[in-house]
Amino acid sequence: GPDIAYYLRTGLPEKKLYLVDVVEAPLKKAEERFKSYAEKGIKYKKMTPGQADAVLSNIVYTTDYSQIKDCGLVIEAATENLTLKKKIFAELEQIVGKDTILTSNTSGIPADQIFNDLQHPERTTITHFFAPAWRSMAVEVINWENVDRDVLNYLIWFFANTGKAPVVTRNVFSFLLNRIFENWTNEAAYLLDRATTFQVDAVTEEFVGAGPFFVLDMSGGNPITYESQTRRTAERACYAPPPLLLSVNKWNINKPGTPVDIPEDLKEWIRDRMLGLVFSQCFDIADRDIGTKSDLNFGSMIGLGFKKGVFDIMADLGESEVNRIAANFEKERPGFPQPKGPIS
């Protein structure tokens, strides 16, 4: 929540921003975080003191929902609990005006599950940001069956004009980019019967800025990954998460770039499994038209930290090598999507 809010302050410093929570402590932490970001911005000459003052002013921190009755856009960023989200939006409908746009920052719950019971679902959708939300360019905007086309187009325009690179996705579990990320971290945990967290992270750093366990540890993402993957078993049983994700609070990790001794055969196995997983999701996204291939390629870099786009990785490897990796992955992890047409 706070990082989305800070992005809105830097993108729209002339607008009034309201931060709402049910208790005071998170609001105080958000205020402290904003000051820290602004101080660093000045220190590294990313903003002037005048710009910092503008970003830090005109913010209302409140536990009173009624204060946001005149807002034009409300973004919910509560925990990944469907019952809670539905309760929040039902309350918001009684407070805001009829033209207010309501969106959720959920990372994987489909829009219809959150909004279908509302009086005006046509002014709602999901706007999913990526960490750190104040800096990451990526935001997914979900094109679901009840959203008004003008609302969808406005949000695309709005984000593009405030420093984001919005990608539009169909209303499926985990949307576009998170289908890669959640499975990526989920699959990494399945490798720990043969490899260490250090080894998995080191191998995957060929493709990403930081390995899956480093990212999970940094974000506290174990429970979210577990819940999202459990939800996705409605599509395929293969998406079931390992119980290990709920058994670990902190992973043993190195700083990215730390040398790790890895036997060559183990390195190849880790590499093939993780790439096979990524390719499987790319096939599925393309075959089901969940989002455009160009958005997925670009989004994998700006949202997920891949050094090259996922389709660029495929192109570099070549069709025969992608086929080999996909075939091996299917043997080890049956049930995952395979391409419905020629890989080329």
mmCIF file of C-alpha atoms in Angstrom:
data_model
loop_
_atom_site.group_PDB
_atom_site.id
_atom_site.type_symbol
_atom_site.label_atom_id
_atom_site.label_comp_id
_atom_site.label_asym_id
_atom_site.label_seq_id
_atom_site.Cartn_x
_atom_site.Cartn_y
_atom_site.Cartn_z
ATOM 1 C CA GLY A 1 0.000 0.000 0.000
ATOM 2 C CA PRO A 2 2.504 2.714 1.019
ATOM 3 C CA ASP A 3 4.729 2.118 -2.014
ATOM 4 C CA ILE A 4 1.760 2.457 -4.386
ATOM 5 C CA ALA A 5 0.854 5.667 -2.570
ATOM 6 C CA TYR A 6 4.382 7.061 -2.917
ATOM 7 C CA TYR A 7 4.293 6.375 -6.660
ATOM 8 C CA LEU A 8 1.044 8.345 -6.852
ATOM 9 C CA ARG A 9 2.632 11.278 -4.999
ATOM 10 C CA THR A 10 5.617 11.401 -7.365
ATOM 11 C CA GLY A 11 3.430 10.934 -10.441
ATOM 12 C CA LEU A 12 0.704 13.369 -9.328
ATOM 13 C CA PRO A 13 2.265 15.747 -6.773
ATOM 14 C CA GLU A 14 -0.496 18.326 -7.323
ATOM 15 C CA LYS A 15 -3.284 15.934 -6.215
ATOM 16 C CA LYS A 16 -4.445 15.233 -2.671
ATOM 17 C CA LEU A 17 -3.716 11.683 -1.510
ATOM 18 C CA TYR A 18 -5.524 9.799 1.242
ATOM 19 C CA LEU A 19 -3.986 6.808 3.013
ATOM 20 C CA VAL A 20 -6.553 4.776 4.941
ATOM 21 C CA ASP A 21 -6.003 1.938 7.386
ATOM 22 C CA VAL A 22 -7.994 0.491 10.252
ATOM 23 C CA VAL A 23 -5.208 1.212 12.784
ATOM 24 C CA GLU A 24 -2.736 4.067 13.232
ATOM 25 C CA ALA A 25 0.565 2.165 13.295
ATOM 26 C CA PRO A 26 0.797 1.362 9.535
ATOM 27 C CA LEU A 27 -0.052 4.989 8.737
ATOM 28 C CA LYS A 28 2.821 6.216 10.913
ATOM 29 C CA LYS A 29 5.162 3.742 9.230
ATOM 30 C CA ALA A 30 4.014 4.947 5.813
ATOM 31 C CA GLU A 31 4.713 8.561 6.773
ATOM 32 C CA GLU A 32 8.213 7.620 7.956
ATOM 33 C CA ARG A 33 8.831 5.633 4.775
ATOM 34 C CA PHE A 34 7.824 8.571 2.586
ATOM 35 C CA LYS A 35 10.252 10.865 4.413
ATOM 36 C CA SER A 36 13.023 8.294 3.989
ATOM 37 C CA TYR A 37 12.361 7.961 0.247
ATOM 38 C CA ALA A 38 12.343 11.743 -0.188
ATOM 39 C CA GLU A 39 15.584 12.163 1.776
ATOM 40 C CA LYS A 40 17.278 9.552 -0.408
ATOM 41 C CA GLY A 41 15.871 11.233 -3.510
ATOM 42 C CA ILE A 42 17.511 14.515 -2.474
ATOM 43 C CA LYS A 43 20.762 12.795 -1.449
ATOM 44 C CA TYR A 44 21.129 11.080 -4.821
ATOM 45 C CA LYS A 45 19.926 14.160 -6.716
ATOM 46 C CA LYS A 46 16.800 12.422 -8.039
ATOM 47 C CA MET A 47 14.680 15.321 -6.782
ATOM 48 C CA THR A 48 15.145 18.833 -5.451
ATOM 49 C CA PRO A 49 14.181 19.840 -1.887
ATOM 50 C CA GLY A 50 11.226 21.720 -3.406
ATOM 51 C CA GLN A 51 10.050 18.615 -5.248
ATOM 52 C CA ALA A 52 10.435 16.569 -2.056
ATOM 53 C CA ASP A 53 8.317 19.082 -0.129
ATOM 54 C CA ALA A 54 5.606 18.831 -2.803
ATOM 55 C CA VAL A 55 5.613 15.023 -2.642
ATOM 56 C CA LEU A 56 5.392 14.984 1.167
ATOM 57 C CA SER A 57 2.624 17.580 1.391
ATOM 58 C CA ASN A 58 -1.078 17.273 0.639
ATOM 59 C CA ILE A 59 -1.333 13.781 2.201
ATOM 60 C CA VAL A 60 -4.102 12.788 4.612
ATOM 61 C CA TYR A 61 -3.379 9.820 6.895
ATOM 62 C CA THR A 62 -6.627 8.561 8.383
ATOM 63 C CA THR A 63 -8.552 5.649 9.904
ATOM 64 C CA ASP A 64 -11.840 7.306 8.920
ATOM 65 C CA TYR A 65 -13.175 5.832 5.666
ATOM 66 C CA SER A 66 -15.674 8.669 5.280
ATOM 67 C CA GLN A 67 -12.830 11.087 4.496
ATOM 68 C CA ILE A 68 -12.348 9.538 1.054
ATOM 69 C CA LYS A 69 -15.929 10.194 -0.074
ATOM 70 C CA ASP A 70 -14.814 12.633 -2.795
ATOM 71 C CA CYS A 71 -11.880 10.614 -4.181
ATOM 72 C CA GLY A 72 -11.898 9.803 -7.886
ATOM 73 C CA LEU A 73 -9.759 6.654 -7.619
ATOM 74 C CA VAL A 74 -9.489 4.225 -4.705
ATOM 75 C CA ILE A 75 -6.910 1.411 -4.742
ATOM 76 C CA GLU A 76 -7.344 -1.347 -2.157
ATOM 77 C CA ALA A 77 -4.137 -3.040 -0.987
ATOM 78 C CA ALA A 78 -5.261 -5.212 1.924
ATOM 79 C CA THR A 79 -3.957 -8.721 2.536
ATOM 80 C CA GLU A 80 -4.806 -11.526 0.077
ATOM 81 C CA ASN A 81 -8.062 -12.464 1.792
ATOM 82 C CA LEU A 82 -11.133 -12.590 -0.437
ATOM 83 C CA THR A 83 -13.668 -12.157 2.376
ATOM 84 C CA LEU A 84 -11.852 -9.065 3.650
ATOM 85 C CA LYS A 85 -11.570 -7.527 0.184
ATOM 86 C CA LYS A 86 -15.269 -8.036 -0.533
ATOM 87 C CA LYS A 87 -16.114 -6.423 2.812
ATOM 88 C CA ILE A 88 -13.916 -3.399 2.051
ATOM 89 C CA PHE A 89 -15.464 -2.820 -1.383
ATOM 90 C CA ALA A 90 -19.014 -3.225 -0.076
ATOM 91 C CA GLU A 91 -18.224 -0.513 2.476
ATOM 92 C CA LEU A 92 -16.573 1.713 -0.138
ATOM 93 C CA GLU A 93 -19.671 1.601 -2.344
ATOM 94 C CA GLN A 94 -21.649 3.212 0.456
ATOM 95 C CA ILE A 95 -19.120 6.036 0.814
ATOM 96 C CA VAL A 96 -17.749 7.131 -2.566
ATOM 97 C CA GLY A 97 -19.536 8.776 -5.489
ATOM 98 C CA LYS A 98 -21.015 6.842 -8.396
ATOM 99 C CA ASP A 99 -18.168 7.840 -10.758
ATOM 100 C CA THR A 100 -15.338 6.794 -8.437
ATOM 101 C CA ILE A 101 -13.142 4.046 -9.873
ATOM 102 C CA LEU A 102 -12.453 1.192 -7.440
ATOM 103 C CA THR A 103 -9.506 -1.184 -7.975
ATOM 104 C CA SER A 104 -7.767 -3.965 -6.089
ATOM 105 C CA ASN A 105 -4.032 -4.657 -5.919
ATOM 106 C CA THR A 106 -4.555 -8.402 -5.519
ATOM 107 C CA SER A 107 -1.751 -10.477 -7.008
ATOM 108 C CA GLY A 108 -3.934 -13.341 -8.158
ATOM 109 C CA ILE A 109 -7.637 -13.347 -7.179
ATOM 110 C CA PRO A 110 -9.843 -13.010 -10.300
ATOM 111 C CA ALA A 111 -11.876 -9.818 -10.576
ATOM 112 C CA ASP A 112 -15.285 -11.517 -10.711
ATOM 113 C CA GLN A 113 -14.688 -13.151 -7.317
ATOM 114 C CA ILE A 114 -14.056 -9.748 -5.725
ATOM 115 C CA PHE A 115 -16.499 -7.442 -7.537
ATOM 116 C CA ASN A 116 -19.487 -9.424 -8.861
ATOM 117 C CA ASP A 117 -21.652 -8.760 -5.801
ATOM 118 C CA LEU A 118 -21.229 -4.986 -5.972
ATOM 119 C CA GLN A 119 -23.961 -2.624 -7.157
ATOM 120 C CA HIS A 120 -21.681 -1.085 -9.805
ATOM 121 C CA PRO A 121 -19.053 -3.642 -10.867
ATOM 122 C CA GLU A 122 -18.599 -1.784 -14.164
ATOM 123 C CA ARG A 123 -16.374 0.824 -12.442
ATOM 124 C CA THR A 124 -14.106 -1.811 -10.839
ATOM 125 C CA THR A 125 -11.084 -3.847 -11.858
ATOM 126 C CA ILE A 126 -7.726 -5.106 -10.648
ATOM 127 C CA THR A 127 -4.604 -2.960 -10.898
ATOM 128 C CA HIS A 128 -1.725 -5.175 -9.777
ATOM 129 C CA PHE A 129 1.566 -3.433 -8.987
ATOM 130 C CA PHE A 130 5.014 -4.988 -8.689
ATOM 131 C CA ALA A 131 7.579 -4.450 -5.952
ATOM 132 C CA PRO A 132 8.872 -1.926 -5.274
ATOM 133 C CA ALA A 133 5.673 -0.266 -6.462
ATOM 134 C CA TRP A 134 7.051 3.271 -6.184
ATOM 135 C CA ARG A 135 9.806 2.402 -8.688
ATOM 136 C CA SER A 136 8.795 -0.657 -10.754
ATOM 137 C CA MET A 137 7.278 0.379 -14.083
ATOM 138 C CA ALA A 138 4.955 -2.611 -14.345
ATOM 139 C CA VAL A 139 1.258 -2.624 -13.467
ATOM 140 C CA GLU A 140 -1.286 -5.180 -14.681
ATOM 141 C CA VAL A 141 -4.758 -3.881 -15.572
ATOM 142 C CA ILE A 142 -7.335 -6.669 -15.775
ATOM 143 C CA ASN A 143 -9.829 -6.712 -18.625
ATOM 144 C CA TRP A 144 -12.717 -8.596 -17.050
ATOM 145 C CA GLU A 145 -16.220 -9.133 -18.383
ATOM 146 C CA ASN A 146 -18.039 -6.475 -16.344
ATOM 147 C CA VAL A 147 -15.591 -3.572 -16.467
ATOM 148 C CA ASP A 148 -16.688 -0.611 -18.566
ATOM 149 C CA ARG A 149 -14.414 -0.110 -21.586
ATOM 150 C CA ASP A 150 -14.045 3.598 -20.772
ATOM 151 C CA VAL A 151 -12.848 2.761 -17.260
ATOM 152 C CA LEU A 152 -10.292 0.285 -18.595
ATOM 153 C CA ASN A 153 -9.012 2.748 -21.197
ATOM 154 C CA TYR A 154 -8.845 5.543 -18.645
ATOM 155 C CA LEU A 155 -6.725 3.449 -16.278
ATOM 156 C CA ILE A 156 -4.316 2.517 -19.077
ATOM 157 C CA TRP A 157 -4.003 6.219 -19.951
ATOM 158 C CA PHE A 158 -3.710 7.226 -16.281
ATOM 159 C CA PHE A 159 -0.880 4.814 -15.475
ATOM 160 C CA ALA A 160 1.020 5.584 -18.675
ATOM 161 C CA ASN A 161 0.878 9.295 -17.842
ATOM 162 C CA THR A 162 2.135 8.849 -14.283
ATOM 163 C CA GLY A 163 5.254 6.827 -15.066
ATOM 164 C CA LYS A 164 4.037 3.243 -15.367
ATOM 165 C CA ALA A 165 4.045 0.791 -18.284
ATOM 166 C CA PRO A 166 0.596 -0.833 -17.987
ATOM 167 C CA VAL A 167 -0.062 -4.293 -19.428
ATOM 168 C CA VAL A 168 -3.597 -5.545 -20.018
ATOM 169 C CA THR A 169 -4.448 -9.147 -19.150
ATOM 170 C CA ARG A 170 -7.411 -11.481 -19.173
ATOM 171 C CA ASN A 171 -9.220 -12.271 -15.940
ATOM 172 C CA VAL A 172 -7.509 -15.533 -14.979
ATOM 173 C CA PHE A 173 -5.798 -16.740 -11.809
ATOM 174 C CA SER A 174 -2.562 -14.763 -11.257
ATOM 175 C CA PHE A 175 -3.120 -12.757 -14.459
ATOM 176 C CA LEU A 176 -0.084 -12.411 -16.785
ATOM 177 C CA LEU A 177 3.266 -11.780 -15.091
ATOM 178 C CA ASN A 178 2.450 -13.429 -11.774
ATOM 179 C CA ARG A 179 1.778 -16.688 -13.596
ATOM 180 C CA ILE A 180 5.525 -16.695 -14.258
ATOM 181 C CA PHE A 181 6.659 -15.375 -10.872
ATOM 182 C CA GLU A 182 4.528 -17.514 -8.567
ATOM 183 C CA ASN A 183 5.358 -20.688 -10.445
ATOM 184 C CA TRP A 184 9.032 -19.698 -10.550
ATOM 185 C CA THR A 185 9.235 -19.442 -6.751
ATOM 186 C CA ASN A 186 6.999 -22.475 -6.280
ATOM 187 C CA GLU A 187 9.157 -24.634 -8.551
ATOM 188 C CA ALA A 188 12.318 -23.488 -6.784
ATOM 189 C CA ALA A 189 11.031 -24.953 -3.514
ATOM 190 C CA TYR A 190 10.441 -28.299 -5.257
ATOM 191 C CA LEU A 191 14.154 -28.453 -6.155
ATOM 192 C CA LEU A 192 15.352 -28.527 -2.563
ATOM 193 C CA ASP A 193 15.352 -32.311 -2.352
ATOM 194 C CA ARG A 194 18.482 -32.229 -4.563
ATOM 195 C CA ALA A 195 19.838 -28.676 -4.370
ATOM 196 C CA THR A 196 20.400 -25.922 -1.808
ATOM 197 C CA THR A 197 18.809 -22.472 -1.822
ATOM 198 C CA PHE A 198 22.264 -21.063 -2.566
ATOM 199 C CA GLN A 199 22.671 -23.287 -5.618
ATOM 200 C CA VAL A 200 19.212 -22.594 -7.039
ATOM 201 C CA ASP A 201 19.632 -18.833 -6.668
ATOM 202 C CA ALA A 202 23.122 -18.874 -8.197
ATOM 203 C CA VAL A 203 22.009 -20.857 -11.269
ATOM 204 C CA THR A 204 18.944 -18.712 -11.899
ATOM 205 C CA GLU A 205 20.981 -15.504 -11.696
ATOM 206 C CA GLU A 206 22.008 -16.257 -15.275
ATOM 207 C CA PHE A 207 18.506 -15.042 -16.186
ATOM 208 C CA VAL A 208 17.324 -12.802 -13.322
ATOM 209 C CA GLY A 209 18.804 -10.101 -11.137
ATOM 210 C CA ALA A 210 18.111 -12.096 -7.961
ATOM 211 C CA GLY A 211 17.203 -15.752 -7.462
ATOM 212 C CA PRO A 212 13.789 -16.983 -6.255
ATOM 213 C CA PHE A 213 14.789 -17.586 -2.629
ATOM 214 C CA PHE A 214 16.396 -14.164 -2.314
ATOM 215 C CA VAL A 215 13.166 -12.596 -3.583
ATOM 216 C CA LEU A 216 10.934 -14.743 -1.368
ATOM 217 C CA ASP A 217 13.044 -13.870 1.669
ATOM 218 C CA MET A 218 13.053 -10.159 0.849
ATOM 219 C CA SER A 219 9.284 -9.983 0.286
ATOM 220 C CA GLY A 220 8.019 -12.489 2.866
ATOM 221 C CA GLY A 221 6.220 -14.086 -0.045
ATOM 222 C CA ASN A 222 5.989 -17.714 1.095
ATOM 223 C CA PRO A 223 2.337 -17.608 2.305
ATOM 224 C CA ILE A 224 1.195 -15.564 -0.725
ATOM 225 C CA THR A 225 2.833 -18.011 -3.135
ATOM 226 C CA TYR A 226 1.282 -20.948 -1.278
ATOM 227 C CA GLU A 227 -2.195 -19.417 -1.310
ATOM 228 C CA SER A 228 -2.017 -18.311 -4.940
ATOM 229 C CA GLN A 229 -0.762 -21.674 -6.147
ATOM 230 C CA THR A 230 -3.447 -23.481 -4.148
ATOM 231 C CA ARG A 231 -6.021 -21.261 -5.878
ATOM 232 C CA ARG A 232 -4.559 -22.154 -9.266
ATOM 233 C CA THR A 233 -5.068 -25.870 -8.731
ATOM 234 C CA ALA A 234 -8.591 -25.139 -9.981
ATOM 235 C CA GLU A 235 -6.888 -24.964 -13.394
ATOM 236 C CA ARG A 236 -4.392 -27.810 -13.035
ATOM 237 C CA ALA A 237 -3.350 -30.109 -10.184
ATOM 238 C CA CYS A 238 0.316 -29.574 -11.081
ATOM 239 C CA TYR A 239 0.207 -26.080 -9.553
ATOM 240 C CA ALA A 240 -0.092 -27.455 -6.001
ATOM 241 C CA PRO A 241 2.437 -25.738 -3.707
ATOM 242 C CA PRO A 242 4.934 -27.659 -1.557
ATOM 243 C CA PRO A 243 4.116 -27.630 2.200
ATOM 244 C CA LEU A 244 7.687 -26.437 2.716
ATOM 245 C CA LEU A 245 6.533 -22.920 1.822
ATOM 246 C CA LEU A 246 4.465 -22.835 5.025
ATOM 247 C CA SER A 247 7.249 -24.425 7.095
ATOM 248 C CA VAL A 248 9.901 -21.740 6.527
ATOM 249 C CA ASN A 249 9.949 -18.113 7.652
ATOM 250 C CA LYS A 250 13.433 -17.172 6.452
ATOM 251 C CA TRP A 251 15.520 -18.804 3.725
ATOM 252 C CA ASN A 252 19.295 -19.235 3.790
ATOM 253 C CA ILE A 253 20.463 -16.889 1.037
ATOM 254 C CA ASN A 254 23.503 -15.120 -0.369
ATOM 255 C CA LYS A 255 23.746 -11.676 -1.858
ATOM 256 C CA PRO A 256 23.191 -11.875 -5.631
ATOM 257 C CA GLY A 257 26.450 -12.505 -7.433
ATOM 258 C CA THR A 258 28.011 -14.578 -4.646
ATOM 259 C CA PRO A 259 30.050 -17.491 -6.160
ATOM 260 C CA VAL A 260 28.631 -20.921 -5.277
ATOM 261 C CA ASP A 261 30.227 -24.285 -5.987
ATOM 262 C CA ILE A 262 27.779 -26.363 -8.064
ATOM 263 C CA PRO A 263 28.512 -29.696 -9.817
ATOM 264 C CA GLU A 264 27.921 -29.338 -13.555
ATOM 265 C CA ASP A 265 25.216 -32.003 -13.774
ATOM 266 C CA LEU A 266 23.289 -30.386 -10.894
ATOM 267 C CA LYS A 267 23.649 -26.967 -12.494
ATOM 268 C CA GLU A 268 22.180 -28.246 -15.761
ATOM 269 C CA TRP A 269 19.314 -29.950 -13.950
ATOM 270 C CA ILE A 270 18.376 -26.776 -12.018
ATOM 271 C CA ARG A 271 18.672 -24.684 -15.178
ATOM 272 C CA ASP A 272 16.488 -27.042 -17.226
ATOM 273 C CA ARG A 273 13.798 -27.289 -14.543
ATOM 274 C CA MET A 274 13.526 -23.562 -14.011
ATOM 275 C CA LEU A 275 13.584 -22.736 -17.722
ATOM 276 C CA GLY A 276 11.127 -25.547 -18.443
ATOM 277 C CA LEU A 277 8.748 -24.010 -15.945
ATOM 278 C CA VAL A 278 9.044 -20.551 -17.531
ATOM 279 C CA PHE A 279 8.579 -21.916 -21.053
ATOM 280 C CA SER A 280 5.511 -23.884 -19.952
ATOM 281 C CA GLN A 281 3.865 -20.704 -18.660
ATOM 282 C CA CYS A 282 4.800 -18.795 -21.825
ATOM 283 C CA PHE A 283 3.175 -21.496 -23.966
ATOM 284 C CA ASP A 284 0.005 -21.356 -21.874
ATOM 285 C CA ILE A 285 -0.209 -17.552 -21.851
ATOM 286 C CA ALA A 286 0.289 -17.368 -25.616
ATOM 287 C CA ASP A 287 -2.077 -20.238 -26.456
ATOM 288 C CA ARG A 288 -4.855 -18.849 -24.226
ATOM 289 C CA ASP A 289 -4.237 -15.237 -25.228
ATOM 290 C CA ILE A 290 -4.014 -14.197 -21.576
ATOM 291 C CA GLY A 291 -1.935 -11.209 -22.649
ATOM 292 C CA THR A 292 0.133 -10.201 -25.649
ATOM 293 C CA LYS A 293 3.494 -11.852 -26.204
ATOM 294 C CA SER A 294 5.142 -8.446 -26.406
ATOM 295 C CA ASP A 295 3.672 -7.419 -23.030
ATOM 296 C CA LEU A 296 4.846 -10.678 -21.485
ATOM 297 C CA ASN A 297 8.327 -10.281 -22.945
ATOM 298 C CA PHE A 298 8.652 -6.646 -21.833
ATOM 299 C CA GLY A 299 6.851 -7.203 -18.526
ATOM 300 C CA SER A 300 9.145 -10.061 -17.529
ATOM 301 C CA MET A 301 12.007 -7.554 -17.505
ATOM 302 C CA ILE A 302 10.354 -4.512 -15.902
ATOM 303 C CA GLY A 303 8.148 -6.439 -13.467
ATOM 304 C CA LEU A 304 10.005 -9.667 -12.699
ATOM 305 C CA GLY A 305 13.641 -8.660 -13.076
ATOM 306 C CA PHE A 306 14.574 -10.928 -15.973
ATOM 307 C CA LYS A 307 17.751 -9.734 -17.698
ATOM 308 C CA LYS A 308 16.213 -10.561 -21.080
ATOM 309 C CA GLY A 309 12.593 -11.005 -22.043
ATOM 310 C CA VAL A 310 11.305 -14.554 -21.706
ATOM 311 C CA PHE A 311 10.707 -14.893 -25.453
ATOM 312 C CA ASP A 312 14.140 -13.396 -26.153
ATOM 313 C CA ILE A 313 15.630 -16.157 -23.982
ATOM 314 C CA MET A 314 13.791 -18.726 -26.122
ATOM 315 C CA ALA A 315 15.008 -17.085 -29.334
ATOM 316 C CA ASP A 316 18.612 -17.104 -28.120
ATOM 317 C CA LEU A 317 18.432 -20.798 -27.236
ATOM 318 C CA GLY A 318 16.801 -21.809 -30.525
ATOM 319 C CA GLU A 319 13.852 -24.037 -31.295
ATOM 320 C CA SER A 320 15.556 -27.408 -30.813
ATOM 321 C CA GLU A 321 16.961 -26.469 -27.400
ATOM 322 C CA VAL A 322 13.613 -25.053 -26.226
ATOM 323 C CA ASN A 323 11.969 -28.283 -27.392
ATOM 324 C CA ARG A 324 14.540 -30.360 -25.483
ATOM 325 C CA ILE A 325 14.032 -28.383 -22.255
ATOM 326 C CA ALA A 326 10.224 -28.504 -22.616
ATOM 327 C CA ALA A 327 10.269 -32.265 -23.219
ATOM 328 C CA ASN A 328 12.492 -32.902 -20.201
ATOM 329 C CA PHE A 329 10.292 -30.707 -18.038
ATOM 330 C CA GLU A 330 7.191 -32.623 -19.109
ATOM 331 C CA LYS A 331 8.851 -35.902 -18.058
ATOM 332 C CA GLU A 332 9.788 -34.591 -14.625
ATOM 333 C CA ARG A 333 6.685 -32.441 -14.028
ATOM 334 C CA PRO A 334 3.773 -33.979 -15.937
ATOM 335 C CA GLY A 335 0.573 -31.989 -16.156
ATOM 336 C CA PHE A 336 2.046 -28.572 -16.918
ATOM 337 C CA PRO A 337 0.975 -26.794 -20.123
ATOM 338 C CA GLN A 338 2.770 -27.725 -23.314
ATOM 339 C CA PRO A 339 2.539 -25.768 -26.598
ATOM 340 C CA LYS A 340 -0.565 -26.325 -28.719
ATOM 341 C CA GLY A 341 1.258 -25.273 -31.886
ATOM 342 C CA PRO A 342 4.804 -25.120 -33.269
ATOM 343 C CA ILE A 343 7.284 -23.482 -30.874
ATOM 344 C CA SER A 344 8.795 -21.490 -33.735
#
